[in-house]
Amino acid sequence: MTGTDSPSEVGYFFVSDRDASRAARTWWDTHADEYLHEHGDFLTDHGFVWGPEGLTESQAQLLGPPQSLAGQRILEIGAGGAQCSAWLVAQGAQVCATDVAVHMLASGQPVPSRVCADALALPFHDESFDQVFTSFGALPFVFDARGVHREVHRVLRPGGHWTFSVTHPARWMFPDDPTEHGMTITRSYFAREPYVERDAQGQVAYVEFHRTLADHINDVIAAGFHLDTVVEPQWQAHNNQVWGGWGPVRGALLPGTLIIRAKRPGRPASPPDASTTDARS
């Protein structure tokens, strides 16, 4: 979890959808440079990382073997600095990186196609992409995760895959401490109040939502997907990165990331025309 520099209030309580949406856009725009300065080297050096544990796509191949990616039309939502998209472009994929924060996209990797877009209202035609993915983007910061899944289902071709990583639900039971002192349960796993920070003016400045494992799976199924793969990455032995509540000490014992891969049922009728991936006017 990450928040404002000097919040006036920190806690777990419900906020409106409108406040959550505004906070997500504003926080990531405001803190883009700071975030990329702190974590940019780790993300860029590894190319495509699924989470702080250091599992890379070249290792996991959740989108397929690297040689199979060439020519595929792939959408990244919540792309941040578009490091994952840049790695896919290097494999020959046709990638569109989207994020709700303009400054985050502008400060990140210079991939050919970058679009500022809300994950709940993707500006693309139906069945435009072969695959859609996000690495810790969008889903933790939106009130309506099921709405994101529905949008992804809409823009994904039949037979295509939707792959996403989020904070592991078990992490929410423990304090945001990456050391051995963070191994004592302090919250109920079933408490779904989001983590919230308010700024000096009392406005909601940062929101991160908690969902149980069942919530994530049921949201995916309700959107029309078939569950394909669930991954709980182990901490990579070479990784000494400490990232908020993630680190090698606690990471050796407690899962910090959940990855889900799901499939839109059916077979594609024909390859999508390149123009269908263009943003709607």
Coordinates of C-alpha atoms in Angstrom, one line a residue:
M1 CA 0.0 0.0 0.0
T2 CA 1.2 3.5 -0.8
G3 CA -0.2 6.8 0.1
T4 CA 0.2 10.6 0.3
D5 CA 3.2 12.2 1.9
S6 CA 1.4 13.7 5.0
P7 CA -2.2 12.4 5.1
S8 CA -4.5 14.0 7.7
E9 CA -6.4 10.7 8.2
V10 CA -5.5 7.1 7.5
G11 CA -7.8 4.1 8.0
Y12 CA -10.2 1.5 6.6
F13 CA -13.6 2.8 5.7
F14 CA -16.0 3.0 2.8
V15 CA -15.9 5.9 0.3
S16 CA -18.0 6.7 -2.7
D17 CA -17.2 5.4 -6.2
R18 CA -16.8 9.0 -7.3
D19 CA -14.2 9.8 -4.6
A20 CA -12.3 6.6 -5.4
S21 CA -12.1 7.4 -9.1
R22 CA -11.0 10.9 -8.6
A23 CA -8.3 9.8 -6.1
A24 CA -6.9 7.2 -8.4
R25 CA -6.5 9.6 -11.3
T26 CA -5.1 12.5 -9.2
W27 CA -2.8 10.5 -7.0
W28 CA -1.0 8.6 -9.8
D29 CA -0.7 11.8 -11.9
T30 CA 0.7 13.7 -8.9
H31 CA 3.1 11.0 -7.8
A32 CA 4.2 9.6 -11.2
D33 CA 7.7 11.0 -11.1
E34 CA 8.3 10.0 -7.5
Y35 CA 7.0 6.4 -8.2
L36 CA 9.1 5.9 -11.3
H37 CA 12.2 7.3 -9.6
E38 CA 11.7 4.9 -6.7
H39 CA 10.7 1.8 -8.6
G40 CA 11.5 2.5 -12.3
D41 CA 14.9 0.7 -12.3
F42 CA 13.5 -2.5 -10.9
L43 CA 10.6 -2.5 -13.3
T44 CA 12.6 -1.5 -16.4
D45 CA 15.6 -3.8 -15.7
H46 CA 13.4 -6.8 -15.5
G47 CA 11.3 -5.9 -18.5
F48 CA 7.9 -7.4 -17.6
V49 CA 7.4 -8.0 -13.9
W50 CA 4.2 -9.5 -12.4
G51 CA 4.8 -8.3 -8.9
P52 CA 7.3 -7.2 -6.3
E53 CA 8.5 -10.9 -5.9
G54 CA 10.3 -10.5 -9.2
L55 CA 8.5 -13.1 -11.3
T56 CA 8.9 -12.0 -14.9
E57 CA 6.7 -12.8 -17.9
S58 CA 9.7 -14.4 -19.6
Q59 CA 9.8 -16.9 -16.7
A60 CA 6.0 -17.4 -16.3
Q61 CA 4.9 -17.2 -19.9
L62 CA 1.3 -16.5 -18.9
L63 CA 0.8 -14.6 -22.2
G64 CA 2.5 -17.4 -24.0
P65 CA 6.0 -18.2 -25.2
P66 CA 7.8 -15.1 -26.2
Q67 CA 8.1 -16.3 -29.8
S68 CA 4.3 -16.6 -30.0
L69 CA 3.7 -12.9 -29.1
A70 CA 4.8 -11.4 -32.4
G71 CA 1.9 -9.9 -34.3
Q72 CA -0.6 -10.3 -31.4
R73 CA -2.7 -7.3 -30.5
I74 CA -2.4 -6.9 -26.8
L75 CA -3.9 -4.3 -24.5
E76 CA -2.4 -3.3 -21.1
I77 CA -4.7 -1.5 -18.7
G78 CA -3.3 0.4 -15.7
A79 CA 0.0 0.4 -17.5
G80 CA 1.7 3.0 -15.3
G81 CA 5.1 3.6 -17.0
A82 CA 4.3 1.0 -19.6
Q83 CA 7.4 -1.1 -18.8
C84 CA 5.5 -4.3 -19.5
S85 CA 4.2 -3.0 -22.8
A86 CA 7.7 -2.0 -23.8
W87 CA 8.9 -5.6 -23.2
L88 CA 6.1 -7.0 -25.3
V89 CA 6.8 -4.5 -28.2
A90 CA 10.4 -5.9 -28.2
Q91 CA 8.9 -9.4 -28.7
G92 CA 7.1 -8.1 -31.8
A93 CA 3.6 -7.7 -30.3
Q94 CA 1.3 -4.8 -31.3
V95 CA 0.6 -3.3 -27.9
C96 CA -1.6 -0.5 -26.6
A97 CA -0.8 0.8 -23.1
T98 CA -3.6 2.6 -21.3
D99 CA -3.7 4.3 -17.9
V100 CA -6.0 6.7 -16.2
A101 CA -3.1 9.0 -15.2
V102 CA -1.8 11.1 -18.1
H103 CA 1.5 12.0 -16.4
M104 CA 2.3 8.4 -15.6
L105 CA 2.0 7.4 -19.2
A106 CA 3.9 10.4 -20.4
S107 CA 6.8 9.8 -18.0
G108 CA 7.1 6.1 -18.8
Q109 CA 8.4 4.0 -21.6
P110 CA 7.9 5.4 -25.1
V111 CA 5.8 2.6 -26.6
P112 CA 4.2 3.4 -30.0
S113 CA 0.6 3.4 -28.7
R114 CA -0.4 5.0 -25.4
V115 CA -3.9 6.0 -24.5
C116 CA -5.2 7.8 -21.4
A117 CA -8.3 5.7 -20.6
D118 CA -10.5 4.6 -17.7
A119 CA -10.5 0.8 -17.3
L120 CA -14.2 1.0 -16.7
A121 CA -14.8 2.7 -20.1
L122 CA -12.2 1.4 -22.5
P123 CA -12.3 3.5 -25.8
F124 CA -12.0 0.5 -28.1
H125 CA -14.3 -1.5 -30.3
D126 CA -15.6 -4.9 -29.3
E127 CA -13.3 -7.9 -29.9
S128 CA -10.3 -5.7 -30.7
F129 CA -7.5 -7.6 -28.9
D130 CA -6.0 -11.0 -28.7
Q131 CA -5.0 -10.6 -25.1
V132 CA -5.5 -8.1 -22.3
F133 CA -3.4 -7.9 -19.1
T134 CA -2.5 -5.7 -16.2
S135 CA 0.3 -6.0 -13.6
F136 CA -1.1 -4.4 -10.4
G137 CA -3.0 -1.8 -12.5
A138 CA -6.5 -0.5 -12.2
L139 CA -8.2 -3.3 -10.2
P140 CA -6.8 -2.5 -6.7
F141 CA -8.0 1.1 -7.1
V142 CA -11.5 0.8 -8.5
F143 CA -14.8 0.3 -6.6
D144 CA -16.3 -1.7 -9.4
A145 CA -13.8 -4.5 -10.3
R146 CA -16.5 -6.5 -11.9
G147 CA -17.1 -3.6 -14.3
V148 CA -13.5 -3.7 -15.3
H149 CA -13.8 -7.5 -16.1
R150 CA -16.8 -6.8 -18.2
E151 CA -15.0 -4.1 -20.2
V152 CA -12.1 -6.5 -20.8
H153 CA -14.5 -9.2 -21.9
R154 CA -16.0 -6.8 -24.4
V155 CA -12.8 -5.7 -26.1
L156 CA -11.2 -9.2 -26.0
R157 CA -11.6 -11.6 -28.9
P158 CA -13.4 -14.9 -28.2
G159 CA -10.7 -17.4 -27.2
G160 CA -8.5 -14.6 -25.9
H161 CA -7.0 -14.4 -22.4
W162 CA -7.3 -11.8 -19.6
T163 CA -4.4 -12.0 -17.1
F164 CA -4.0 -9.8 -14.1
S165 CA -2.0 -9.5 -10.9
V166 CA -3.1 -7.9 -7.7
T167 CA -2.1 -7.7 -4.0
H168 CA -2.6 -11.2 -2.6
P169 CA -5.8 -11.1 -0.4
A170 CA -3.9 -12.7 2.5
R171 CA -1.7 -9.6 2.7
W172 CA -4.6 -7.6 4.0
M173 CA -4.6 -9.4 7.3
F174 CA -1.1 -8.2 8.2
P175 CA 0.4 -4.8 8.8
D176 CA 2.2 -3.0 6.0
D177 CA 5.6 -4.1 7.3
P178 CA 8.0 -6.3 5.2
T179 CA 10.0 -7.6 8.1
E180 CA 9.4 -10.4 10.6
H181 CA 7.4 -7.8 12.7
G182 CA 4.8 -7.8 10.0
M183 CA 3.8 -11.5 10.6
T184 CA 1.0 -10.9 13.2
I185 CA -2.6 -10.8 11.9
T186 CA -4.2 -7.5 12.7
R187 CA -7.3 -7.4 10.5
S188 CA -10.0 -9.9 9.5
Y189 CA -9.5 -11.4 6.1
F190 CA -13.2 -10.8 5.5
A191 CA -13.2 -7.1 6.3
R192 CA -13.7 -5.4 2.9
E193 CA -13.4 -1.8 3.9
P194 CA -10.8 -0.2 1.6
Y195 CA -7.6 1.4 2.8
V196 CA -8.1 5.2 2.6
E197 CA -6.0 8.3 3.1
R198 CA -7.3 11.8 3.3
D199 CA -5.2 14.9 2.5
A200 CA -4.9 18.1 4.6
Q201 CA -8.2 19.4 3.2
G202 CA -10.0 16.2 4.2
Q203 CA -10.4 15.0 0.6
V204 CA -10.0 11.3 -0.2
A205 CA -6.5 11.3 -1.7
Y206 CA -5.7 7.5 -2.0
V207 CA -7.9 4.4 -2.0
E208 CA -7.0 0.7 -2.3
F209 CA -9.6 -2.0 -2.3
H210 CA -9.5 -5.4 -0.6
R211 CA -11.1 -8.4 -2.2
T212 CA -11.0 -12.0 -1.0
L213 CA -9.8 -14.8 -3.3
A214 CA -13.4 -15.8 -3.7
D215 CA -14.4 -12.2 -4.7
H216 CA -11.7 -12.1 -7.4
I217 CA -12.7 -15.5 -8.8
N218 CA -16.4 -14.9 -8.7
D219 CA -16.0 -11.4 -10.3
V220 CA -14.1 -13.0 -13.2
I221 CA -16.7 -15.8 -13.7
A222 CA -19.6 -13.3 -13.4
A223 CA -18.1 -11.3 -16.3
G224 CA -18.3 -14.3 -18.6
F225 CA -14.8 -15.7 -18.3
H226 CA -13.6 -19.3 -17.7
L227 CA -10.9 -19.5 -15.1
D228 CA -7.7 -20.8 -16.5
T229 CA -4.7 -20.4 -14.1
V230 CA -4.1 -19.1 -10.6
V231 CA -0.5 -18.3 -9.6
E232 CA 0.9 -17.3 -6.2
P233 CA 4.5 -16.3 -7.0
Q234 CA 7.3 -17.2 -4.6
W235 CA 9.9 -14.6 -3.7
Q236 CA 12.8 -14.7 -6.3
A237 CA 16.1 -15.7 -4.6
H238 CA 18.0 -12.9 -6.3
N239 CA 15.5 -10.2 -5.4
N240 CA 16.6 -7.9 -2.5
Q241 CA 14.0 -5.2 -3.4
V242 CA 11.9 -3.8 -0.5
W243 CA 8.7 -2.3 -1.9
G244 CA 6.2 -1.1 0.7
G245 CA 5.0 -4.1 2.6
W246 CA 6.8 -6.5 0.2
G247 CA 10.4 -7.7 0.9
P248 CA 12.5 -10.8 1.0
V249 CA 12.1 -11.5 4.7
R250 CA 8.3 -11.7 4.8
G251 CA 8.1 -12.7 1.2
A252 CA 9.8 -16.0 1.9
L253 CA 6.8 -16.9 4.2
L254 CA 3.8 -15.0 3.1
P255 CA 2.3 -14.6 -0.4
G256 CA 2.2 -11.0 -1.6
T257 CA 0.8 -11.3 -5.2
L258 CA -2.1 -13.1 -6.8
I259 CA -2.1 -13.7 -10.6
I260 CA -5.3 -14.9 -12.4
R261 CA -5.5 -15.9 -16.0
A262 CA -8.9 -16.3 -17.5
K263 CA -10.3 -17.1 -21.0
R264 CA -13.1 -15.6 -22.9
P265 CA -15.0 -18.6 -24.3
G266 CA -15.4 -19.2 -28.0
R267 CA -13.3 -19.1 -31.1
P268 CA -12.4 -16.0 -33.1
A269 CA -14.2 -15.7 -36.4
S270 CA -11.3 -14.0 -38.1
P271 CA -8.3 -11.8 -37.2
P272 CA -9.4 -8.3 -36.1
D273 CA -8.7 -5.5 -38.6
A274 CA -5.9 -3.2 -37.3
S275 CA -8.3 -0.2 -37.4
T276 CA -10.5 -1.8 -34.7
T277 CA -7.9 -1.3 -32.0
D278 CA -7.9 2.5 -32.6
A279 CA -9.4 4.5 -29.8
R280 CA -13.0 5.6 -30.5
S281 CA -13.4 9.2 -31.5

